[in-house]
Short mmCIF file of C-alpha atoms in Angstrom, two decimals:
data_model
loop_
_atom_site.label_atom_id
_atom_site.label_comp_id
_atom_site.label_asym_id
_atom_site.label_seq_id
_atom_site.Cartn_x
_atom_site.Cartn_y
_atom_site.Cartn_z
CA MET K 13 5.42 15.04 35.29
CA THR K 14 3.30 18.00 36.37
CA ILE K 15 0.11 18.45 34.38
CA HIS K 16 -2.14 21.50 34.53
CA THR K 17 -5.57 21.09 36.16
CA GLU K 18 -7.60 21.14 32.95
CA GLU K 19 -5.17 18.72 31.31
CA SER K 20 -5.30 16.44 34.34
CA ALA K 21 -9.06 16.05 34.17
CA LEU K 22 -8.90 15.13 30.51
CA LEU K 23 -5.89 12.83 30.52
CA GLN K 24 -6.55 11.01 33.78
CA GLY K 25 -10.15 10.24 32.91
CA THR K 26 -11.67 11.93 36.00
CA THR K 27 -15.06 13.63 36.00
CA PRO K 28 -14.55 17.40 35.70
CA THR K 29 -16.71 20.12 37.16
CA THR K 30 -18.84 22.31 34.89
CA HIS K 31 -16.12 24.96 34.84
CA GLN K 32 -13.51 22.35 34.13
CA HIS K 33 -15.73 20.89 31.40
CA HIS K 34 -15.57 24.12 29.40
CA GLN K 35 -11.84 24.33 30.01
CA ASN K 36 -11.47 20.71 28.88
CA HIS K 37 -13.54 21.40 25.77
CA ARG K 38 -11.11 24.16 24.84
CA HIS K 39 -8.15 21.90 25.66
CA SER K 40 -9.71 19.11 23.60
CA GLN K 41 -9.81 21.47 20.65
CA ILE K 42 -6.14 22.21 21.20
CA LEU K 43 -5.31 18.51 21.37
CA HIS K 44 -7.25 17.53 18.29
CA HIS K 45 -6.25 20.38 16.04
CA SER K 46 -2.83 21.73 15.24
CA VAL K 47 -3.33 25.26 16.52
CA ARG K 48 -2.29 27.91 14.02
CA LYS K 49 -1.59 31.42 15.24
CA ASN K 50 -3.20 34.43 13.63
CA LEU K 51 -0.98 37.13 12.21
CA HIS K 52 -1.41 39.40 15.24
CA GLU K 53 -0.61 36.65 17.75
CA SER K 54 2.87 35.88 19.01
CA VAL K 55 4.34 32.55 17.95
CA PRO K 56 6.53 30.69 20.46
CA VAL K 57 9.96 29.51 19.47
CA TYR K 58 9.20 26.01 20.75
CA ALA K 59 6.07 24.23 22.00
CA ARG K 60 5.93 20.89 23.80
CA PRO K 61 4.13 17.99 22.08
CA LYS K 62 0.76 16.97 23.52
CA GLN K 63 -1.01 13.63 23.56
CA LEU K 64 -4.10 13.68 21.35
CA GLN K 65 -6.34 11.29 23.27
CA ARG K 66 -6.36 8.45 25.79
CA TRP K 67 -7.90 5.00 25.56
CA GLY K 68 -11.70 5.09 25.81
CA GLU K 69 -12.07 8.74 24.88
CA THR K 70 -14.38 9.86 22.11
CA GLN K 71 -12.21 10.62 19.10
CA ARG K 72 -12.72 13.68 16.93
CA LEU K 73 -11.69 14.09 13.32
CA PRO K 74 -9.38 17.13 13.07
CA HIS K 75 -10.10 19.87 10.59
CA VAL K 76 -8.33 19.64 7.25
CA ASN K 77 -4.64 20.36 7.69
CA TRP K 78 -3.55 22.28 4.63
CA GLY K 79 0.04 21.40 5.44
CA ASP K 80 -0.81 17.71 5.01
CA LEU K 81 -2.36 18.38 1.61
CA TYR K 82 0.73 20.31 0.52
CA PHE K 83 2.93 17.52 1.91
CA ASP K 84 0.99 15.03 -0.24
CA LEU K 85 2.05 16.74 -3.46
CA PHE K 86 5.57 15.42 -2.90
CA TYR K 87 4.23 11.87 -2.76
CA VAL K 88 2.39 12.26 -6.05
CA ALA K 89 5.73 13.29 -7.56
CA ALA K 90 7.43 10.32 -5.85
CA ALA K 91 4.89 7.88 -7.27
CA PHE K 92 5.33 9.42 -10.72
CA GLN K 93 9.12 9.11 -10.45
CA LEU K 94 8.82 5.48 -9.32
CA SER K 95 6.60 4.70 -12.29
CA HIS K 96 8.93 6.45 -14.72
CA ALA K 97 12.01 4.71 -13.31
CA PHE K 98 10.44 1.26 -13.53
CA LYS K 99 9.21 1.94 -17.07
CA ASP K 100 12.82 2.27 -18.22
CA GLY K 101 13.78 -1.09 -16.69
CA PRO K 102 10.78 -3.39 -16.11
CA ASN K 103 12.76 -6.41 -14.87
CA LEU K 104 13.76 -7.99 -11.55
CA GLU K 105 16.56 -5.48 -11.09
CA GLY K 106 14.14 -2.63 -11.70
CA LEU K 107 11.69 -4.21 -9.27
CA LEU K 108 14.38 -4.34 -6.55
CA TYR K 109 15.03 -0.61 -6.77
CA PHE K 110 11.34 0.16 -7.18
CA ILE K 111 10.57 -1.65 -3.90
CA ALA K 112 13.52 -0.11 -2.04
CA CYS K 113 12.65 3.44 -3.12
CA TYR K 114 8.92 2.97 -2.67
CA LEU K 115 9.23 1.62 0.87
CA SER K 116 11.62 4.41 1.84
CA VAL K 117 9.20 7.09 0.66
CA PHE K 118 6.17 5.33 2.13
CA SER K 119 7.85 4.98 5.52
CA ILE K 120 8.23 8.78 5.74
CA TRP K 121 4.53 9.22 5.06
CA LEU K 122 3.57 6.48 7.52
CA ASP K 123 5.84 7.82 10.28
CA LYS K 124 4.34 11.30 9.90
CA VAL K 125 0.76 10.00 9.95
CA SER K 126 1.51 7.79 12.94
CA TYR K 127 2.98 10.73 14.86
CA ASP K 128 0.25 13.20 13.89
CA ALA K 129 -2.44 10.69 14.90
CA ARG K 130 -0.99 10.51 18.43
CA PHE K 131 0.61 13.86 19.20
CA VAL K 132 0.27 17.51 18.29
CA SER K 133 2.25 20.68 18.93
CA GLU K 134 0.96 24.24 18.92
CA ASP K 135 2.20 26.41 16.13
CA ASP K 136 5.84 27.28 16.84
CA ILE K 137 8.82 28.53 14.89
CA TYR K 138 11.03 25.50 15.50
CA HIS K 139 8.64 22.86 14.13
CA ARG K 140 7.69 25.01 11.13
CA VAL K 141 11.35 25.48 10.17
CA MET K 142 12.01 21.76 10.58
CA GLU K 143 9.00 20.94 8.38
CA VAL K 144 10.44 23.09 5.59
CA ILE K 145 13.79 21.31 5.91
CA GLN K 146 12.01 17.94 5.90
CA LEU K 147 10.19 18.85 2.69
CA CYS K 148 13.51 19.78 1.07
CA VAL K 149 14.94 16.43 2.14
CA LEU K 150 11.89 14.62 0.74
CA GLY K 151 12.22 16.56 -2.51
CA THR K 152 15.85 15.44 -2.74
CA MET K 153 14.75 11.83 -2.33
CA VAL K 154 12.12 12.17 -5.04
CA VAL K 155 14.37 13.78 -7.62
CA ASN K 156 17.00 11.07 -7.12
CA ILE K 157 14.61 8.18 -7.83
CA GLN K 158 16.09 7.04 -11.12
CA PRO K 159 16.09 3.86 -13.25
CA ALA K 160 17.89 0.83 -11.84
CA GLU K 161 20.83 1.16 -14.23
CA THR K 162 21.57 4.55 -12.64
CA MET K 163 20.80 3.66 -9.02
CA ARG K 164 22.96 0.52 -9.08
CA ALA K 165 26.00 2.35 -10.51
CA THR K 166 27.17 3.68 -7.15
CA TYR K 167 30.72 4.05 -8.54
CA SER K 168 29.56 6.33 -11.35
CA PHE K 169 26.46 8.28 -10.31
CA PRO K 170 25.61 10.01 -7.00
CA ASN K 171 21.87 9.27 -7.12
CA MET K 172 21.88 6.30 -4.75
CA LEU K 173 24.14 8.20 -2.36
CA ALA K 174 21.83 11.23 -2.38
CA PHE K 175 18.73 9.06 -1.96
CA ALA K 176 20.17 7.10 0.97
CA THR K 177 21.46 10.29 2.61
CA SER K 178 18.03 11.91 2.37
CA SER K 179 16.40 8.78 3.83
CA THR K 180 18.85 8.86 6.73
CA ILE K 181 18.15 12.52 7.47
CA SER K 182 14.40 11.82 7.43
CA SER K 183 14.89 9.03 9.96
CA MET K 184 16.93 11.40 12.12
CA TRP K 185 14.00 13.81 12.14
CA ILE K 186 11.59 11.06 13.27
CA LEU K 187 14.06 10.01 15.95
CA TYR K 188 14.16 13.56 17.25
CA LEU K 189 10.34 13.83 17.31
CA TYR K 190 10.04 10.75 19.51
CA TYR K 191 12.97 11.81 21.68
CA ASP K 192 11.12 15.08 22.20
CA VAL K 193 8.04 13.06 23.19
CA MET K 194 10.07 11.04 25.71
CA GLN K 195 11.45 14.17 27.34
CA ASN K 196 8.75 16.81 27.03
CA VAL K 197 5.33 15.35 26.18
CA ILE K 198 2.20 16.61 27.94
CA GLY K 199 0.20 13.45 28.50
CA GLY K 200 -0.10 10.18 30.36
CA PRO K 201 2.60 7.58 31.08
CA GLU K 202 1.69 5.72 27.88
CA ALA K 203 2.83 8.77 25.89
CA THR K 204 6.38 8.52 27.25
CA ALA K 205 6.35 4.74 26.66
CA THR K 206 5.22 5.28 23.07
CA GLY K 207 8.04 7.75 22.47
CA ARG K 208 10.61 5.27 23.80
CA ILE K 209 9.28 2.33 21.76
CA GLN K 210 9.01 4.32 18.54
CA PHE K 211 12.48 5.76 19.06
CA ASN K 212 13.95 2.27 19.41
CA ARG K 213 12.03 1.07 16.38
CA LYS K 214 13.31 3.87 14.17
CA LEU K 215 16.91 3.20 15.20
CA ILE K 216 16.80 0.01 13.09
CA SER K 217 16.08 1.73 9.78
CA PHE K 218 18.35 4.64 10.68
CA GLY K 219 21.30 2.28 11.20
CA CYS K 220 20.71 0.42 7.93
CA GLN K 221 20.22 3.65 5.97
CA ALA K 222 23.41 5.09 7.45
CA ALA K 223 25.23 1.92 6.38
CA ALA K 224 23.83 2.36 2.85
CA VAL K 225 25.17 5.93 2.82
CA ILE K 226 28.62 4.70 3.81
CA VAL K 227 28.66 1.95 1.15
CA ALA K 228 27.44 4.24 -1.65
CA GLY K 229 29.66 7.10 -0.48
CA VAL K 230 32.82 4.99 -0.42
CA ASP K 231 32.07 3.64 -3.90
CA TYR K 232 31.54 7.09 -5.35
CA ALA K 233 34.44 8.78 -3.54
CA LYS K 234 37.08 6.21 -4.44
CA THR K 235 36.28 6.28 -8.17
CA PRO K 236 38.32 8.79 -10.19
CA GLN K 237 36.29 11.31 -12.15
CA THR K 238 37.76 10.14 -15.45
CA GLN K 239 36.68 6.51 -14.90
CA ARG K 240 33.10 6.99 -13.74
CA LEU K 241 31.42 6.81 -17.13
CA GLU K 242 33.53 3.81 -18.12
CA LEU K 243 32.46 1.88 -15.03
CA ALA K 244 28.75 2.75 -15.39
CA GLU K 245 27.95 -0.16 -17.70
CA ASP K 246 29.49 -3.13 -15.92
CA THR K 247 30.36 -2.09 -12.34
CA PHE K 248 27.56 -1.82 -9.82
CA ASN K 249 26.67 -2.47 -6.19
CA TYR K 250 23.28 -3.71 -4.94
CA TRP K 251 24.14 -3.49 -1.25
CA PRO K 252 22.73 0.03 -0.62
CA ALA K 253 19.33 -1.16 -1.87
CA TYR K 254 19.59 -4.36 0.19
CA LEU K 255 20.44 -2.39 3.33
CA ILE K 256 17.47 -0.06 2.85
CA LEU K 257 15.16 -3.07 2.46
CA ILE K 258 16.61 -4.78 5.54
CA GLY K 259 16.10 -1.61 7.56
CA TYR K 260 12.49 -1.30 6.46
CA ILE K 261 11.67 -4.94 7.24
CA GLY K 262 13.24 -4.63 10.69
CA ASP K 263 11.57 -1.27 11.34
CA THR K 264 8.05 -1.98 10.07
CA VAL K 265 7.63 -5.76 10.27
CA ILE K 266 9.94 -7.52 12.72
CA PHE K 267 10.14 -4.93 15.53
CA PRO K 268 6.38 -4.22 15.77
CA MET K 269 5.52 -7.93 15.58
CA VAL K 270 8.00 -8.94 18.26
CA ASN K 271 7.10 -5.99 20.49
CA ASN K 272 3.33 -6.42 20.30
CA PHE K 273 2.99 -10.20 20.15
CA VAL K 274 6.02 -11.43 22.15
CA ILE K 275 7.55 -8.85 24.51
CA ILE K 276 4.45 -7.08 25.85
CA PRO K 277 2.38 -10.28 26.37
CA ARG K 278 5.27 -11.86 28.30
CA MET K 279 5.23 -8.86 30.63
CA ASN K 280 1.57 -9.70 31.43
CA LYS K 281 0.56 -6.15 30.61
CA SER K 282 -1.81 -4.61 28.12
CA HIS K 283 -0.48 -2.96 25.00
CA LYS K 284 -2.52 0.09 26.06
CA GLU K 285 0.05 0.78 28.76
CA PHE K 286 2.76 1.19 26.11
CA ASN K 287 0.94 2.83 23.22
CA VAL K 288 -0.96 6.06 22.73
CA PRO K 289 -4.11 5.25 20.74
CA LEU K 290 -4.21 6.45 17.17
CA ASN K 291 -6.79 9.03 16.28
CA LEU K 292 -8.48 6.47 14.07
CA GLU K 293 -10.73 8.83 12.13
CA TYR K 294 -7.72 10.97 11.21
CA THR K 295 -5.66 7.89 10.29
CA LEU K 296 -8.38 6.48 8.03
CA HIS K 297 -8.84 9.89 6.45
CA ARG K 298 -5.13 10.01 5.62
CA ILE K 299 -5.13 6.42 4.35
CA GLY K 300 -7.94 7.32 1.95
CA GLU K 301 -5.94 10.31 0.75
CA TRP K 302 -2.87 8.10 0.23
CA ILE K 303 -4.84 5.68 -1.96
CA MET K 304 -6.11 8.64 -3.95
CA LEU K 305 -2.51 9.79 -4.43
CA MET K 306 -1.54 6.41 -5.85
CA LEU K 307 -4.56 6.37 -8.13
CA GLY K 308 -3.61 9.90 -9.11
CA GLU K 309 -0.25 8.61 -10.32
CA SER K 310 -2.09 6.20 -12.62
CA VAL K 311 -4.15 9.08 -13.97
CA LEU K 312 -0.99 11.14 -14.50
CA SER K 313 0.65 8.24 -16.32
CA ILE K 314 -2.30 8.09 -18.70
CA LEU K 315 -2.82 11.81 -19.25
CA THR K 316 0.69 13.30 -19.23
CA LEU K 317 2.33 11.57 -22.17
CA ASP K 318 4.09 14.09 -24.41
CA PHE K 319 2.04 12.98 -27.38
CA SER K 320 2.86 16.01 -29.53
CA SER K 321 6.59 15.21 -29.52
CA ILE K 322 5.88 11.53 -30.13
CA ALA K 323 3.53 12.32 -33.01
CA LYS K 324 6.10 14.69 -34.52
CA SER K 325 8.79 11.98 -34.52
CA ILE K 326 6.35 9.53 -36.11
CA VAL K 327 5.41 11.98 -38.84
CA GLN K 328 9.09 12.58 -39.58
CA SER K 329 9.68 8.82 -39.82
CA GLY K 330 6.80 8.44 -42.29
CA GLU K 331 5.07 5.69 -40.28
CA GLU K 332 1.35 5.36 -39.63
CA PRO K 333 0.48 5.27 -35.89
CA ASP K 334 -2.11 2.86 -34.52
CA ASP K 335 -4.73 5.46 -33.59
CA THR K 336 -7.46 2.89 -32.93
CA GLY K 337 -5.34 0.89 -30.51
CA TYR K 338 -4.11 4.02 -28.73
CA MET K 339 -7.53 5.59 -28.21
CA THR K 340 -9.12 2.30 -27.17
CA SER K 341 -6.41 1.68 -24.59
CA PHE K 342 -6.55 5.31 -23.45
CA TYR K 343 -10.25 5.22 -22.56
CA THR K 344 -10.21 1.70 -21.15
CA ALA K 345 -7.32 2.78 -18.90
CA LEU K 346 -9.26 5.80 -17.61
CA ILE K 347 -12.38 3.73 -16.93
CA THR K 348 -10.37 0.96 -15.25
CA VAL K 349 -8.57 3.35 -12.88
CA THR K 350 -11.90 4.99 -12.02
CA LEU K 351 -13.39 1.57 -11.22
CA PHE K 352 -10.39 0.80 -9.01
CA GLN K 353 -11.16 3.95 -7.04
CA TYR K 354 -14.75 2.80 -6.59
CA LEU K 355 -13.65 -0.77 -5.84
CA PHE K 356 -11.40 0.26 -2.97
CA PHE K 357 -13.71 2.68 -1.20
CA ARG K 358 -16.81 0.52 -1.75
CA THR K 359 -15.17 -2.39 0.08
CA GLN K 360 -13.96 -0.39 3.09
CA PRO K 361 -15.98 0.43 6.23
CA SER K 362 -17.56 3.87 6.35
CA GLU K 363 -16.76 4.32 10.04
CA GLY K 364 -13.71 3.69 12.19
CA LYS K 365 -15.58 1.42 14.64
CA ASP K 366 -15.80 -1.26 11.93
CA HIS K 367 -12.21 -0.97 10.72
CA ALA K 368 -9.48 -3.57 11.13
CA LEU K 369 -7.35 -1.04 13.02
CA ARG K 370 -10.07 -0.93 15.68
CA ARG K 371 -10.91 -4.67 15.68
CA SER K 372 -7.55 -6.08 16.80
CA GLN K 373 -3.78 -5.68 16.58
CA ALA K 374 -3.50 -8.65 14.21
CA GLY K 375 -6.22 -7.22 11.96
CA GLY K 376 -4.52 -3.84 11.98
CA PHE K 377 -1.15 -5.28 10.95
CA MET K 378 -2.79 -7.37 8.22
CA PHE K 379 -4.59 -4.32 6.83
CA MET K 380 -1.50 -2.09 6.84
CA TYR K 381 0.75 -4.63 5.13
CA ALA K 382 -1.94 -5.34 2.52
CA LYS K 383 -2.30 -1.59 1.95
CA ILE K 384 1.44 -1.28 1.34
CA CYS K 385 1.23 -3.98 -1.37
CA TYR K 386 -1.95 -2.49 -2.80
CA SER K 387 -0.40 0.97 -3.14
CA ALA K 388 2.69 -0.41 -4.89
CA SER K 389 0.56 -2.44 -7.30
CA LEU K 390 -1.42 0.70 -8.23
CA ILE K 391 1.81 2.48 -9.16
CA LEU K 392 2.94 -0.47 -11.28
CA MET K 393 -0.44 -0.68 -12.97
CA GLY K 394 -0.23 3.01 -13.88
CA CYS K 395 3.27 2.37 -15.21
CA SER K 396 1.98 -0.51 -17.34
CA TYR K 397 -0.72 1.70 -18.84
CA LYS K 398 1.94 4.26 -19.76
CA MET K 399 3.96 1.51 -21.49
CA ILE K 400 0.85 0.23 -23.29
CA LEU K 401 0.06 3.69 -24.67
CA LEU K 402 3.66 4.31 -25.69
CA SER K 403 3.74 0.99 -27.52
CA PHE K 404 1.24 2.32 -30.07
CA VAL K 405 3.36 5.36 -31.00
CA ARG K 406 6.90 3.96 -31.01
CA ASN K 407 8.70 3.78 -34.34
CA GLU K 408 10.86 1.15 -36.03
CA GLU K 409 14.09 3.01 -35.26
CA GLU K 410 13.44 2.73 -31.52
CA GLU K 411 12.76 -1.00 -31.87
CA GLU K 412 15.95 -1.57 -33.84
CA ASN K 413 18.13 0.44 -31.45
CA GLY K 414 16.43 -0.91 -28.35
CA GLU K 415 16.48 2.57 -26.81
CA GLY K 416 13.45 2.98 -24.53
CA PHE K 417 11.92 -0.14 -26.10
CA VAL K 418 10.05 -2.72 -24.03
CA ASP K 419 8.59 -5.75 -25.80
CA ASP K 420 4.84 -6.35 -25.65
CA GLN K 421 5.25 -9.57 -23.66
CA ARG K 422 7.00 -7.79 -20.80
CA ILE K 423 4.42 -4.98 -20.80
CA ALA K 424 1.62 -7.54 -20.61
CA GLU K 425 3.32 -9.32 -17.71
CA VAL K 426 3.73 -6.10 -15.70
CA TYR K 427 0.11 -5.16 -16.38
CA CYS K 428 -1.35 -8.52 -15.40
CA TRP K 429 0.84 -9.19 -12.36
CA SER K 430 0.20 -5.71 -10.93
CA MET K 431 -3.55 -6.11 -11.44
CA VAL K 432 -3.64 -9.50 -9.68
CA ALA K 433 -1.48 -8.13 -6.85
CA SER K 434 -4.00 -5.32 -6.34
CA PHE K 435 -6.90 -7.81 -6.26
CA ILE K 436 -5.20 -10.06 -3.71
CA SER K 437 -4.13 -7.13 -1.53
CA LEU K 438 -7.68 -5.78 -1.58
CA ASP K 439 -9.01 -9.20 -0.52
CA PHE K 440 -6.65 -9.27 2.46
CA MET K 441 -7.77 -5.78 3.49
CA ILE K 442 -11.42 -6.86 3.33
CA ILE K 443 -10.73 -10.00 5.39
CA ALA K 444 -8.78 -7.96 7.97
CA HIS K 445 -11.86 -5.93 8.89
CA ARG K 446 -13.88 -8.86 10.22
CA GLY K 447 -11.20 -11.54 10.57
CA TRP K 448 -10.64 -14.98 9.09
CA GLY K 449 -13.11 -16.71 11.41
CA ASP K 450 -16.18 -14.64 10.56
CA ASN K 451 -15.41 -14.62 6.83
CA CYS K 452 -14.79 -18.36 6.64
CA SER K 453 -17.98 -19.04 8.60
CA ARG K 454 -19.92 -17.53 5.70
CA MET K 455 -19.11 -20.64 3.65
CA TYR K 456 -21.43 -22.71 5.82
CA ASN K 457 -24.98 -22.30 7.04
CA ASN K 458 -26.36 -24.73 9.61
CA GLY K 459 -23.62 -27.21 8.77
CA LYS K 460 -24.27 -27.05 5.02
CA VAL K 461 -22.23 -25.40 2.29
CA SER K 462 -23.50 -21.95 1.29
CA TRP K 463 -23.08 -22.04 -2.46
CA ILE K 464 -23.50 -18.35 -3.24
CA PRO K 465 -20.67 -17.13 -0.96
CA LEU K 466 -18.51 -20.04 -2.08
CA GLY K 467 -19.30 -19.25 -5.72
CA CYS K 468 -18.30 -15.59 -5.22
CA MET K 469 -14.97 -16.65 -3.75
CA ILE K 470 -14.28 -19.17 -6.53
CA LEU K 471 -15.19 -16.62 -9.22
CA LEU K 472 -12.87 -14.01 -7.73
CA MET K 473 -9.99 -16.48 -7.55
CA SER K 474 -10.73 -17.58 -11.10
CA THR K 475 -10.22 -14.03 -12.31
CA TRP K 476 -6.73 -14.12 -10.77
CA VAL K 477 -5.81 -17.18 -12.83
CA PHE K 478 -7.43 -15.73 -15.94
CA VAL K 479 -5.51 -12.44 -15.69
CA LEU K 480 -2.19 -14.18 -14.98
CA SER K 481 -2.65 -16.29 -18.13
CA MET K 482 -3.46 -13.35 -20.42
CA PRO K 483 0.13 -12.40 -21.36
CA TYR K 484 0.63 -15.84 -22.90
CA TRP K 485 -2.36 -15.97 -25.24
CA VAL K 486 -3.46 -12.35 -25.84
CA SER K 487 -1.39 -11.02 -28.73
CA SER K 488 -2.60 -7.41 -28.82
CA LEU K 489 -2.09 -4.86 -26.08
CA ARG K 490 -5.35 -3.22 -27.11
CA ASP K 491 -7.18 -6.49 -26.50
CA LEU K 492 -5.27 -6.89 -23.24
CA SER K 493 -6.50 -3.51 -21.94
CA LEU K 494 -10.07 -4.34 -22.99
CA LEU K 495 -9.96 -7.69 -21.23
CA GLY K 496 -8.47 -6.00 -18.16
CA LEU K 497 -11.43 -3.60 -18.06
CA MET K 498 -13.87 -6.50 -18.33
CA VAL K 499 -12.14 -8.32 -15.46
CA VAL K 500 -12.34 -5.23 -13.25
CA MET K 501 -16.05 -4.88 -14.08
CA VAL K 502 -16.55 -8.52 -13.05
CA GLN K 503 -14.65 -7.82 -9.82
CA VAL K 504 -16.88 -4.82 -9.07
CA ALA K 505 -20.05 -6.83 -9.72
CA VAL K 506 -18.96 -9.89 -7.73
CA ARG K 507 -17.64 -7.85 -4.79
CA THR K 508 -20.84 -5.78 -4.69
CA ILE K 509 -22.84 -9.00 -4.42
CA GLY K 510 -20.24 -10.49 -2.09
CA LEU K 511 -20.57 -7.62 0.40
CA LYS K 512 -23.98 -9.09 1.28
CA TYR K 513 -22.31 -12.31 2.36
CA PHE K 514 -18.89 -10.97 3.39
CA PRO K 515 -19.74 -7.56 4.90
CA VAL K 516 -17.05 -5.32 6.32
CA THR K 517 -19.17 -3.79 9.10
CA LYS K 518 -19.68 -5.62 12.38
CA ASP K 519 -23.47 -5.19 12.54
CA ALA K 520 -23.92 -6.42 8.97
CA MET K 521 -21.63 -9.41 9.62
CA ASP K 522 -23.59 -10.34 12.75
CA ARG K 523 -26.83 -10.24 10.77
CA ALA K 524 -25.28 -12.27 7.94
CA ILE K 525 -24.06 -14.96 10.34
CA LEU K 526 -27.64 -15.20 11.71
CA GLY K 527 -28.96 -15.50 8.17
CA ASP K 528 -30.71 -12.12 8.12
CA TYR K 529 -30.08 -10.51 4.73
CA ALA K 530 -33.38 -8.70 4.45
CA ASP K 531 -32.65 -5.64 6.56
CA ASP K 532 -31.10 -3.08 4.21
CA SER K 533 -32.10 -0.10 6.32
CA ASP K 534 -28.62 0.28 7.82
CA GLU K 535 -27.06 3.51 6.58
CA ASP K 536 -23.66 1.88 6.22
CA ALA K 537 -25.07 -0.70 3.82
CA VAL K 538 -26.25 1.91 1.31
CA ARG K 539 -23.85 4.76 1.95
CA TRP K 540 -21.70 5.91 -0.95
CA PRO K 541 -18.26 4.82 0.26
CA ASN K 542 -16.18 7.96 -0.05
CA MET K 543 -18.64 10.68 0.86
CA THR K 544 -18.22 12.96 3.85
CA GLN K 545 -20.89 12.49 6.49
CA PRO K 546 -22.22 15.49 8.43
CA GLN K 547 -21.17 15.63 12.07
CA THR K 548 -23.35 17.11 14.84
#
């Protein structure tokens, strides 16, 4: 591939002249920022993708991409739809469709972040038009996320068919992006290799999603219009959901693991020859935004209840609502979600050099899979808070008819299991940053047991058991939400103390292993976790 002189100096790692240095600086700006044309400038119909950076280069955090922020609004809506759908069927069947839909939506976000962290194209008409189409496809997916009783009825309702079709089209778009990289990328040989590997990876989910479209489409097409409502209650097909899950597992778990830990090592080559490095600062920035989106769904679940309509129906029924229980649960829910925001960002490294994605491939995989579980648990926790609040304003008629009614025991189970899942996922993310070896070594000091680190670990694990037991002895949902807040406060306190013994930064871990806890002058040790640091 022929590369221009200024690109050659940057991508091949040679030392440029002073003139080339200024040219490279301009080219570096092009690489690290999606270049938008001004109104008076001509916009090309098509622009070739460019590699962002090579291994060993200093990475730069791109400016805020307003398109990414707009794109994120669709994921807030998706999380809200997932929460609403699970609320109407909080059982194993509902969990199956929650996981299938959640992973499908998350994979679109992850594929886009992964691509944007490696490649960039100048502003062109073709990619802008395709982005608009992709947003329409994503919107179709979101609007068709419905309760399990609707999604499973492939003979009666078109929602599963529309959802699977939208997922398939999204995968086709990702396949094209990486095919474009294989054929036209401006970059090193690792860029072409990355395009080929990612293209092959995405073929797995594309094939399974296409199969789900065929299964759901055949079911819906062969059912006469007059029989669809009759079949809705007792005729259903889980295979579209199964196929979507199989595709995701093959795409995101099996293929990357086999490729990175089996195939490439057997070739006696470095993974750097087959992968373009992620722009880590950009990736971590987007991960932080994703967590905020999931927390935002919890806030929406708490704040967007149509309380006026609910109160009107209660007044008409002549019943007295439980105002004390509602308001107590309302404020404990807000405080708990806020503490979860602090808990996540306080336990993550402030800089990319200390992150699991930089430490090792194994640490990176561990962090990403834990983040997937953590994000899902946040959605379910927001859903449980919505069910808790609704439980205080439901009337006797709803309980007798069973319409929209979920018993308190089931609500408590969803609340407690989602909270414990978030705690465990967060622990795995923390461990991923410094690895099992360094974290386990904190249990011993000079061959003796270190009781404070061990006590922190035991206390954290004890809170898991305590929370899991709460549905079976706490009779009031108001008391349950209060106890949940207390548990989260204990988690914040213990993890704040625990960061001294189980730090997430490399320098702090090295000092801790040597027994030096006195030096608190390190900026990372006292930095507020989610603040923006000035760059010079």
